[in-house]
GROMACS .gro file of C-alpha atoms in nm:
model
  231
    1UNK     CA    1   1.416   0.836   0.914
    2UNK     CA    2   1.244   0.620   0.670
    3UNK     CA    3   0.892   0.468   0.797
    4UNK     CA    4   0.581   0.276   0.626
    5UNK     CA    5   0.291   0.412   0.686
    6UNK     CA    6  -0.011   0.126   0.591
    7UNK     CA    7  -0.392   0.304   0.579
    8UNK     CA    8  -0.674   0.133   0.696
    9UNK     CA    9  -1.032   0.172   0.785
   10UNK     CA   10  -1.345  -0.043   0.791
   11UNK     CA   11  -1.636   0.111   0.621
   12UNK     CA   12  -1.547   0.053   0.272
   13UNK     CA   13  -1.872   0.074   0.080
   14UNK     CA   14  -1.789  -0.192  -0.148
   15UNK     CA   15  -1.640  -0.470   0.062
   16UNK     CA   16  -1.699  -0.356   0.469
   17UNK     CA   17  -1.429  -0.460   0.659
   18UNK     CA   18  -1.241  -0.572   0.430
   19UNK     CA   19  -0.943  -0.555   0.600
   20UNK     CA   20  -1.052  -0.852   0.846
   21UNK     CA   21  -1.088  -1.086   0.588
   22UNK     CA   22  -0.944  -1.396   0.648
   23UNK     CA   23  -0.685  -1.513   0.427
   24UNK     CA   24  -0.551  -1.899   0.557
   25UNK     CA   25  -0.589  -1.798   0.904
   26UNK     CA   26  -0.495  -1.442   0.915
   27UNK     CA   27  -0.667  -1.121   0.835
   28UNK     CA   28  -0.617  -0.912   0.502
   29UNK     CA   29  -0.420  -0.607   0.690
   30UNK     CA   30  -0.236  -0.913   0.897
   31UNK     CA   31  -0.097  -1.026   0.539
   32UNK     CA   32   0.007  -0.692   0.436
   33UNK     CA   33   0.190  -0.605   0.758
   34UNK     CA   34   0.405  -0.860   0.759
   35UNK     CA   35   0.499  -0.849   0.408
   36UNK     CA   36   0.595  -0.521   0.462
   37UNK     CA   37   0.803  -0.551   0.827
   38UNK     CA   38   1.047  -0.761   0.574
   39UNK     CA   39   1.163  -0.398   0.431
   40UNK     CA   40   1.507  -0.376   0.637
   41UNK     CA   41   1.569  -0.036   0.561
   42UNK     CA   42   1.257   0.097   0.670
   43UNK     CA   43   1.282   0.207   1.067
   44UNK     CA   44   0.937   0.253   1.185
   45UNK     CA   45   0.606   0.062   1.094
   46UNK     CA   46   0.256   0.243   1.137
   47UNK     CA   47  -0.066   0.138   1.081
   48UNK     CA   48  -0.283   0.457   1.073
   49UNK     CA   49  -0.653   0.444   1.100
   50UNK     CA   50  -0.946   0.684   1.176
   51UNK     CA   51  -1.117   0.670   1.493
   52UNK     CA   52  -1.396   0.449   1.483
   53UNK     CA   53  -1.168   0.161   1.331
   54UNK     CA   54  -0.848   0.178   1.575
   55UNK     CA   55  -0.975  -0.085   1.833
   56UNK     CA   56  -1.031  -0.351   1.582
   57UNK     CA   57  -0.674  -0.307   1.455
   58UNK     CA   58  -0.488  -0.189   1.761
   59UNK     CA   59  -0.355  -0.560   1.906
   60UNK     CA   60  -0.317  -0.673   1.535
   61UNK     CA   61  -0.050  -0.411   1.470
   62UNK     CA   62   0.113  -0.448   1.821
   63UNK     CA   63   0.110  -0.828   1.707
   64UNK     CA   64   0.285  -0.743   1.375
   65UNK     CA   65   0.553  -0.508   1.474
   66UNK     CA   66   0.339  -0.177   1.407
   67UNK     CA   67   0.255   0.134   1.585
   68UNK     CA   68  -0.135   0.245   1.546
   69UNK     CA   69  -0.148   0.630   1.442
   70UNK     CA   70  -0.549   0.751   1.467
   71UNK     CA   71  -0.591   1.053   1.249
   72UNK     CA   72  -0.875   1.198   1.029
   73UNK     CA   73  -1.129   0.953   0.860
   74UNK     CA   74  -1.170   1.158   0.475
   75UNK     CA   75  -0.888   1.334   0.512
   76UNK     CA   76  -0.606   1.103   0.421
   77UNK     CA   77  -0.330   1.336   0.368
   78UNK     CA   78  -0.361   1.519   0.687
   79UNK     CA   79  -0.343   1.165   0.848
   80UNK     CA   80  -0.071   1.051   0.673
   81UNK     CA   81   0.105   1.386   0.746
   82UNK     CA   82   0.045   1.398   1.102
   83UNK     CA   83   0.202   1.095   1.139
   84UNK     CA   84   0.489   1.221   0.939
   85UNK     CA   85   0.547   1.487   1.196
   86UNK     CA   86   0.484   1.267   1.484
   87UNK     CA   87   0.761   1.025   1.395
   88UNK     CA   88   0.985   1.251   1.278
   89UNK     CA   89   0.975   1.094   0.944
   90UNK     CA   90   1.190   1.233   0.620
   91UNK     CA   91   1.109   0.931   0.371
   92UNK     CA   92   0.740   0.762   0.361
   93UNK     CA   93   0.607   0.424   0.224
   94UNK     CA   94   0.267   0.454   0.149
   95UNK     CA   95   0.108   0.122   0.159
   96UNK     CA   96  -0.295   0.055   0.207
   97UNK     CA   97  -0.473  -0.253   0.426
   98UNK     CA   98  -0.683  -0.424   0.128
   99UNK     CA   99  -0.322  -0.540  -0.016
  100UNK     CA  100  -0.189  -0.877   0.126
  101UNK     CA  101  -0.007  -0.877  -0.135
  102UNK     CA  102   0.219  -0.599  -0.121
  103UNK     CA  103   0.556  -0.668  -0.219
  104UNK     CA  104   0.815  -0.559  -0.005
  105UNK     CA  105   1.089  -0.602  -0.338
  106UNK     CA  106   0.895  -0.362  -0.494
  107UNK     CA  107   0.902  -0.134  -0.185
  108UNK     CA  108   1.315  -0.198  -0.156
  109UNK     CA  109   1.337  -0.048  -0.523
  110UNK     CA  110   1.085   0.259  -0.532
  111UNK     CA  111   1.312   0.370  -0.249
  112UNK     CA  112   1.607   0.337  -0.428
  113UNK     CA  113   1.416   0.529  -0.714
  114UNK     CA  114   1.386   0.763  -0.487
  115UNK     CA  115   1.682   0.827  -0.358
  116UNK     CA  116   1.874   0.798  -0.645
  117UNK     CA  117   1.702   1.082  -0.817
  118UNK     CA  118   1.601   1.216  -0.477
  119UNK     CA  119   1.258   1.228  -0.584
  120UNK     CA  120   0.952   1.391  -0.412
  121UNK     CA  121   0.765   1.099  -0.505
  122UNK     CA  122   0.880   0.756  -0.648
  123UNK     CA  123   0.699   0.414  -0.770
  124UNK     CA  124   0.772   0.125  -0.940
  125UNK     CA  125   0.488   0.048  -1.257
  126UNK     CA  126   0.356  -0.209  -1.414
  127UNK     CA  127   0.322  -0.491  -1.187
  128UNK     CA  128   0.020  -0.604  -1.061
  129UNK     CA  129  -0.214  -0.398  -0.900
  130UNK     CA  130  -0.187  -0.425  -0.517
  131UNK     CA  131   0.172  -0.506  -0.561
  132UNK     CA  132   0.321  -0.150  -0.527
  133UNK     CA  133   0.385   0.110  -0.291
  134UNK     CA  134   0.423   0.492  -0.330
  135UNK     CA  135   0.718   0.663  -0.180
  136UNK     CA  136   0.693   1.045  -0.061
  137UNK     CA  137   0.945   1.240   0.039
  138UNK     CA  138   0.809   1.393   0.356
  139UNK     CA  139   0.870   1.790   0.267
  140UNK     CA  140   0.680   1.742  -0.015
  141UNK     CA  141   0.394   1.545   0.133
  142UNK     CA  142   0.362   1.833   0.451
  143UNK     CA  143   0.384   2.074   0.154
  144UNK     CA  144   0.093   1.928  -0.047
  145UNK     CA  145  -0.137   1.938   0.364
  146UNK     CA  146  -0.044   2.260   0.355
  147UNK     CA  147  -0.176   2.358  -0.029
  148UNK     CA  148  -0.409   2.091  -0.142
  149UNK     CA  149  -0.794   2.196  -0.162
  150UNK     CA  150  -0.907   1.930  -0.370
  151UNK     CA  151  -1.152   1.647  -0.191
  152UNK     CA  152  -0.970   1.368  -0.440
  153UNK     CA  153  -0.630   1.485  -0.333
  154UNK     CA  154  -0.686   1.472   0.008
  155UNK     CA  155  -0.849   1.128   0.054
  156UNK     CA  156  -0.543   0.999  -0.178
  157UNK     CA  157  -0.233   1.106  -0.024
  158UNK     CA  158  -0.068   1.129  -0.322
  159UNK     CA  159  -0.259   1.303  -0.655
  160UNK     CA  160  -0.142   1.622  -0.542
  161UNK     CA  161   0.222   1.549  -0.593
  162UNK     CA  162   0.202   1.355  -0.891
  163UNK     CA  163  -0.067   1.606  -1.068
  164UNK     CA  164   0.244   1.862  -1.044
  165UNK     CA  165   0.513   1.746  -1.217
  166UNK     CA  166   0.620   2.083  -1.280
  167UNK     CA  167   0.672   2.151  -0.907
  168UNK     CA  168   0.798   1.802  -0.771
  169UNK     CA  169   1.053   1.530  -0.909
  170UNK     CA  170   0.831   1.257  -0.982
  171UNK     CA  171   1.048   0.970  -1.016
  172UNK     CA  172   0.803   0.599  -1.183
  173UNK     CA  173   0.992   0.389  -1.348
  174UNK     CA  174   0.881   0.015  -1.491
  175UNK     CA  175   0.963  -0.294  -1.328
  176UNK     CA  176   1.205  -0.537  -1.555
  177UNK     CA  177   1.052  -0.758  -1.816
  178UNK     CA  178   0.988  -1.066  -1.604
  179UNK     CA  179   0.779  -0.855  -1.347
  180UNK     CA  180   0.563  -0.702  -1.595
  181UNK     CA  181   0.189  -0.776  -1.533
  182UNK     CA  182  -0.002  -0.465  -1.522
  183UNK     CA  183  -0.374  -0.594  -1.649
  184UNK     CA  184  -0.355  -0.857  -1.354
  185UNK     CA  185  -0.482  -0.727  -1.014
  186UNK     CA  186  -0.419  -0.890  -0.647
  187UNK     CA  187  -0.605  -0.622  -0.456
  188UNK     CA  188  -0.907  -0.691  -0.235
  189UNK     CA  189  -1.175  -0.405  -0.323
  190UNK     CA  190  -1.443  -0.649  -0.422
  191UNK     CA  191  -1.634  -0.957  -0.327
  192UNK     CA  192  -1.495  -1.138  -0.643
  193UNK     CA  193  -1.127  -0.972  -0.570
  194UNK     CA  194  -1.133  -1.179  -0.230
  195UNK     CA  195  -1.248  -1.485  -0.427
  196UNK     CA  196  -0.996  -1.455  -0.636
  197UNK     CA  197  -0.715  -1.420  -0.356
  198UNK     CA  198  -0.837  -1.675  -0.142
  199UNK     CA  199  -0.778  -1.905  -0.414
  200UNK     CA  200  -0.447  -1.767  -0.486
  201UNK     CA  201  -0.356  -1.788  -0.085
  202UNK     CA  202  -0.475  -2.116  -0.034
  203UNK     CA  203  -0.208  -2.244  -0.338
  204UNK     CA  204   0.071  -2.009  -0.241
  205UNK     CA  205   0.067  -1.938   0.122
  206UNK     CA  206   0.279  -2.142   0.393
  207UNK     CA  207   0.303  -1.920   0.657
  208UNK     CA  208   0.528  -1.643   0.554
  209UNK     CA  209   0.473  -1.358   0.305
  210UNK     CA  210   0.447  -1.477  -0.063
  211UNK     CA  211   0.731  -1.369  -0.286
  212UNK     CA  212   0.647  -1.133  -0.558
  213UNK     CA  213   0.806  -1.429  -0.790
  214UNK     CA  214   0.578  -1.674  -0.669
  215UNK     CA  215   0.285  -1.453  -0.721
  216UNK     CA  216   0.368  -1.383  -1.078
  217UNK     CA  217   0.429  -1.714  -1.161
  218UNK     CA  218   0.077  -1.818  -1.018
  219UNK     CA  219  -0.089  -1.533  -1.186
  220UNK     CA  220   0.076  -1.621  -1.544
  221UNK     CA  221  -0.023  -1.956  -1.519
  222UNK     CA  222  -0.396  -1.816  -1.417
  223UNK     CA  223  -0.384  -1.583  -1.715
  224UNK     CA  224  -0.243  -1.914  -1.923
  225UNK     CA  225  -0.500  -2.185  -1.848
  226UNK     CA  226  -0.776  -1.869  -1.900
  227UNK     CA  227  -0.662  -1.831  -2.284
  228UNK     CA  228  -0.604  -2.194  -2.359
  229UNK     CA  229  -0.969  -2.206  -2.223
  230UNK     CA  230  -1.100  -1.931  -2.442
  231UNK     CA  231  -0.914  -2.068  -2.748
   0.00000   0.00000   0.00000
């Protein structure tokens, strides 16, 4: 079974709550969830949070299609692992809450990375940041709860697996040409990221989930008018 796991918590120490930010009338994590619910071969949604954030997210993911998993606040893997048992998953689609802009296109290929080389991990690169998603095959990630010590590797999910490539089929491979943006970012992790989006959503957004296209296309002409104003 293939699910999407999305992380989230509130007490980012750069941006609190970030999350909830509204975005045209619906929150941050809102965005990213239903970008994300458009990846048909996915089977299972999950939005897993720690403890002290689940009630402020638990009727947004019911809203959006997603089950709420609560599971360790630092310890990311275990969470993400737990959940992984609990669902009965094999494949996972790591996704986090400060990306409305997550592209489910770019979801729909890592996983065919990943399955064509049957990878223990898989991503697409160099698109913009907060674009992507990570995909784990679920023995490795239970493998990596089991072994990892490291703090970093823990809170990340994913360093443990990718730090290895000696032990695990890491599959990354670039996006084509035209979707090639990697010094352009579309994350929220800052007051002047959410600035930035804001301005993006209120030009792009019309009530569904932007296309990656359409985001690319803003972004370049961003990046454009930026260096005819610099020349």
């Amino acid at each position: 079974m293939t699910g999407v796991i999305l992380q989230a918590r509130l007490d980012s120490s750069r941006l609190p709550a970030k999350a909830l930010l509204d975005l045209q009338g619906k929150t941050v994590v809102e965005h990213a969830m239903a970008a994300l619910r458009k990846l048909s071969s996915a089977e299972v949604f999950i939005l897993a949070t720690d403890p002290e954030s689940a009630d402020f997210f638990r009727h947004k993911a019911e809203a959006e299609g997603f089950e709420l998993f609560i599971g360790p606040k630092e310890d990311v893997l275990r969470r993400f692992a737990d959940a992984a048992r609990h669902y009965g998953l094999d494949l996972i689609v790591r996704a986090t809450g400060d990306n409305p802009l997550v592209s489910w296109e770019l979801a729909g290929e890592s996983l065919d990375l990943q399955r064509e080389a049957d990878a223990d991990y898989a991503a697409c690169s160099d698109a913009p940041l907060g674009t992507g998603v990570e995909v784990i095959a679920a023995r490795a990630l239970l493998e990596a709860d089991r072994l990892a010590r490291d703090p970093y590797e823990r809170e990340h999910v994913c360093p443990y697996l990718y730090r290895r490539p000696e032990e695990y089929k890491i599959s990354v491979s670039p996006v084509r040409e035209s979707r090639r943006l990697p010094e352009a970012r579309v994350t929220v992790d800052t007051l002047e990221d959410y600035r930035h989006i804001s301005a993006l959503f209120r030009s792009l957004y019309r009530g569904t989930p932007i296309a990656l296209e359409d985001v690319l296309d803003y972004l370049k002409t961003e990046a454009s008018g930026k260096a005819d104003t610099s020349g």
